[in-house]
PDB file of C-alpha atoms in Angstrom:
ATOM      1  CA  MET A  11     -74.308-198.126  43.047  1.00 82.00           C
ATOM      2  CA  SER A  12     -72.811-196.597  40.035  1.00 84.00           C
ATOM      3  CA  VAL A  13     -72.678-192.645  38.600  1.00 86.00           C
ATOM      4  CA  THR A  14     -71.761-191.588  35.152  1.00 86.00           C
ATOM      5  CA  LEU A  15     -69.663-189.079  34.688  1.00 82.00           C
ATOM      6  CA  HIS A  16     -70.327-187.156  31.436  1.00 83.00           C
ATOM      7  CA  THR A  17     -67.672-185.742  29.521  1.00 82.00           C
ATOM      8  CA  THR A  18     -66.754-183.852  26.435  1.00 83.00           C
ATOM      9  CA  LEU A  19     -65.200-187.027  25.305  1.00 80.00           C
ATOM     10  CA  GLY A  20     -67.792-189.440  26.419  1.00 83.00           C
ATOM     11  CA  ASN A  21     -69.421-190.876  29.822  1.00 85.00           C
ATOM     12  CA  ILE A  22     -67.557-193.006  31.981  1.00 82.00           C
ATOM     13  CA  LYS A  23     -69.518-195.067  34.406  1.00 84.00           C
ATOM     14  CA  ILE A  24     -68.199-195.416  37.925  1.00 84.00           C
ATOM     15  CA  GLU A  25     -69.159-198.392  40.208  1.00 84.00           C
ATOM     16  CA  VAL A  26     -68.619-197.429  43.912  1.00 86.00           C
ATOM     17  CA  PHE A  27     -68.374-199.542  46.837  1.00 83.00           C
ATOM     18  CA  CYS A  28     -70.350-197.805  49.734  1.00 88.00           C
ATOM     19  CA  ASP A  29     -70.571-200.873  52.297  1.00 90.00           C
ATOM     20  CA  VAL A  30     -66.346-200.957  51.409  1.00 88.00           C
ATOM     21  CA  THR A  31     -65.438-197.279  51.298  1.00 88.00           C
ATOM     22  CA  PRO A  32     -67.922-195.651  53.407  1.00 92.00           C
ATOM     23  CA  ARG A  33     -66.641-191.964  53.667  1.00 90.00           C
ATOM     24  CA  ALA A  34     -65.056-191.954  50.260  1.00 88.00           C
ATOM     25  CA  VAL A  35     -68.023-192.797  48.470  1.00 90.00           C
ATOM     26  CA  GLU A  36     -70.365-190.365  50.748  1.00 93.00           C
ATOM     27  CA  ASN A  37     -67.756-187.188  50.042  1.00 90.00           C
ATOM     28  CA  PHE A  38     -67.651-188.304  46.237  1.00 89.00           C
ATOM     29  CA  LEU A  39     -71.620-188.785  46.010  1.00 91.00           C
ATOM     30  CA  GLY A  40     -72.333-185.632  47.640  1.00 92.00           C
ATOM     31  CA  HIS A  41     -69.732-183.665  45.300  1.00 89.00           C
ATOM     32  CA  CYS A  42     -71.675-185.229  42.565  1.00 89.00           C
ATOM     33  CA  ALA A  43     -75.190-184.422  43.929  1.00 92.00           C
ATOM     34  CA  THR A  44     -73.886-180.780  44.347  1.00 90.00           C
ATOM     35  CA  GLY A  45     -72.258-180.445  40.873  1.00 88.00           C
ATOM     36  CA  THR A  46     -68.756-179.866  41.891  1.00 86.00           C
ATOM     37  CA  TYR A  47     -67.384-181.924  39.483  1.00 85.00           C
ATOM     38  CA  ASN A  48     -69.145-179.865  36.674  1.00 88.00           C
ATOM     39  CA  ASN A  49     -67.114-178.080  34.104  1.00 88.00           C
ATOM     40  CA  VAL A  50     -64.124-179.544  36.408  1.00 86.00           C
ATOM     41  CA  LYS A  51     -60.930-180.298  34.058  1.00 86.00           C
ATOM     42  CA  TRP A  52     -58.965-183.069  33.837  1.00 84.00           C
ATOM     43  CA  HIS A  53     -56.125-181.240  35.268  1.00 84.00           C
ATOM     44  CA  ARG A  54     -53.362-184.436  35.027  1.00 86.00           C
ATOM     45  CA  ASN A  55     -52.896-186.696  32.708  1.00 85.00           C
ATOM     46  CA  ILE A  56     -50.327-189.038  32.587  1.00 82.00           C
ATOM     47  CA  LYS A  57     -50.070-190.713  29.395  1.00 81.00           C
ATOM     48  CA  SER A  58     -51.112-194.468  29.525  1.00 77.00           C
ATOM     49  CA  PHE A  59     -51.233-194.463  33.168  1.00 78.00           C
ATOM     50  CA  MET A  60     -53.734-192.336  34.790  1.00 79.00           C
ATOM     51  CA  ILE A  61     -56.109-189.253  34.469  1.00 82.00           C
ATOM     52  CA  GLN A  62     -56.952-186.860  37.626  1.00 83.00           C
ATOM     53  CA  THR A  63     -59.675-184.497  37.651  1.00 84.00           C
ATOM     54  CA  GLY A  64     -61.781-183.085  40.844  1.00 82.00           C
ATOM     55  CA  ASP A  65     -60.064-179.717  41.655  1.00 83.00           C
ATOM     56  CA  PRO A  66     -61.644-176.507  40.558  1.00 82.00           C
ATOM     57  CA  THR A  67     -58.556-174.596  40.517  1.00 84.00           C
ATOM     58  CA  GLY A  68     -57.128-176.991  37.829  1.00 83.00           C
ATOM     59  CA  THR A  69     -53.882-177.250  39.920  1.00 83.00           C
ATOM     60  CA  GLY A  70     -54.226-180.732  41.713  1.00 80.00           C
ATOM     61  CA  LYS A  71     -54.218-178.544  45.236  1.00 80.00           C
ATOM     62  CA  GLY A  72     -57.592-177.194  45.387  1.00 80.00           C
ATOM     63  CA  GLY A  73     -61.223-178.414  46.785  1.00 79.00           C
ATOM     64  CA  GLN A  74     -61.967-180.114  50.350  1.00 84.00           C
ATOM     65  CA  SER A  75     -63.908-182.668  51.120  1.00 87.00           C
ATOM     66  CA  ILE A  76     -67.638-182.473  51.685  1.00 90.00           C
ATOM     67  CA  TRP A  77     -66.795-182.365  55.741  1.00 92.00           C
ATOM     68  CA  GLY A  78     -64.519-179.253  55.054  1.00 89.00           C
ATOM     69  CA  LYS A  79     -61.454-180.764  55.945  1.00 86.00           C
ATOM     70  CA  PRO A  80     -59.437-183.978  55.196  1.00 84.00           C
ATOM     71  CA  PHE A  81     -61.144-187.154  56.298  1.00 85.00           C
ATOM     72  CA  PRO A  82     -58.915-190.398  57.129  1.00 85.00           C
ATOM     73  CA  ASP A  83     -58.220-192.801  54.327  1.00 84.00           C
ATOM     74  CA  GLU A  84     -59.877-196.171  54.228  1.00 85.00           C
ATOM     75  CA  ILE A  85     -57.545-198.762  53.403  1.00 81.00           C
ATOM     76  CA  ARG A  86     -58.425-201.802  52.584  1.00 83.00           C
ATOM     77  CA  SER A  87     -56.723-205.122  51.340  1.00 82.00           C
ATOM     78  CA  GLN A  88     -59.391-206.457  49.161  1.00 82.00           C
ATOM     79  CA  LEU A  89     -59.034-203.111  46.781  1.00 78.00           C
ATOM     80  CA  LYS A  90     -55.798-203.183  44.644  1.00 76.00           C
ATOM     81  CA  PHE A  91     -55.007-201.021  41.892  1.00 73.00           C
ATOM     82  CA  ASP A  92     -54.440-204.546  39.629  1.00 76.00           C
ATOM     83  CA  ARG A  93     -56.288-203.316  36.430  1.00 75.00           C
ATOM     84  CA  ARG A  94     -57.167-200.707  34.330  1.00 74.00           C
ATOM     85  CA  SER A  95     -60.283-198.572  34.983  1.00 76.00           C
ATOM     86  CA  ILE A  96     -59.978-198.289  38.560  1.00 77.00           C
ATOM     87  CA  VAL A  97     -61.577-195.305  40.268  1.00 80.00           C
ATOM     88  CA  ALA A  98     -60.379-193.726  43.925  1.00 80.00           C
ATOM     89  CA  CYS A  99     -59.811-190.647  45.730  1.00 79.00           C
ATOM     90  CA  THR A 100     -56.123-189.177  45.808  1.00 77.00           C
ATOM     91  CA  ASN A 101     -54.839-187.709  48.999  1.00 73.00           C
ATOM     92  CA  ALA A 102     -51.841-185.430  49.821  1.00 70.00           C
ATOM     93  CA  GLY A 103     -50.408-187.644  52.760  1.00 70.00           C
ATOM     94  CA  LEU A 104     -51.860-190.242  55.246  1.00 69.00           C
ATOM     95  CA  ASN A 105     -55.167-189.340  56.094  1.00 64.00           C
ATOM     96  CA  VAL A 106     -55.291-185.776  54.197  1.00 62.00           C
ATOM     97  CA  THR A 107     -57.679-187.269  51.563  1.00 65.00           C
ATOM     98  CA  VAL A 108     -59.765-184.750  50.011  1.00 63.00           C
ATOM     99  CA  ARG A 109     -62.151-184.453  46.540  1.00 61.00           C
ATOM    100  CA  LEU A 110     -59.932-185.300  43.684  1.00 64.00           C
ATOM    101  CA  VAL A 111     -60.477-188.352  41.555  1.00 70.00           C
ATOM    102  CA  LEU A 112     -57.811-190.570  40.113  1.00 67.00           C
ATOM    103  CA  LEU A 113     -59.077-193.121  37.139  1.00 67.00           C
ATOM    104  CA  VAL A 114     -56.091-195.500  35.643  1.00 65.00           C
ATOM    105  CA  ILE A 115     -56.171-195.828  32.192  1.00 65.00           C
ATOM    106  CA  LYS A 116     -53.694-198.600  31.753  1.00 65.00           C
ATOM    107  CA  HIS A 117     -50.771-199.417  33.908  1.00 52.00           C
ATOM    108  CA  PRO A 118     -51.622-201.022  37.074  1.00 51.00           C
ATOM    109  CA  PHE A 119     -50.285-200.088  40.482  1.00 49.00           C
ATOM    110  CA  GLU A 120     -50.253-203.701  41.992  1.00 45.00           C
ATOM    111  CA  ARG A 121     -50.928-201.957  45.175  1.00 43.00           C
ATOM    112  CA  VAL A 122     -53.593-201.304  48.103  1.00 38.00           C
ATOM    113  CA  VAL A 123     -56.297-198.683  46.940  1.00 42.00           C
ATOM    114  CA  ILE A 124     -55.844-195.468  49.540  1.00 40.00           C
ATOM    115  CA  ALA A 125     -59.275-194.345  49.431  1.00 44.00           C
ATOM    116  CA  CYS A 126     -62.233-194.719  47.200  1.00 45.00           C
TER     117      CYS A 126
END
């Protein structure tokens, strides 16, 4: 399954893995379906590394999951930040994933994806 983010600089097609990270995907698709991400700025940009969006306050500290509270991490050893264009949910610590979206634009992490 895939989702397309429409931005002022072009479209970004995102493939999601419903069978691998079901909670993270359900959360992401739920926010997409309700328009949560509409007109939300890319609030964090680290040149040649990554960009981040999904926070309506623009601070990186706002927003919540579709359930109104954080949800458990879905750590999967087969998912790694080993190339550009990886998309994941961010979190503020163990089992506090909410709704922010991280897109790796160049430099790989070489470690396991925590959420989506």
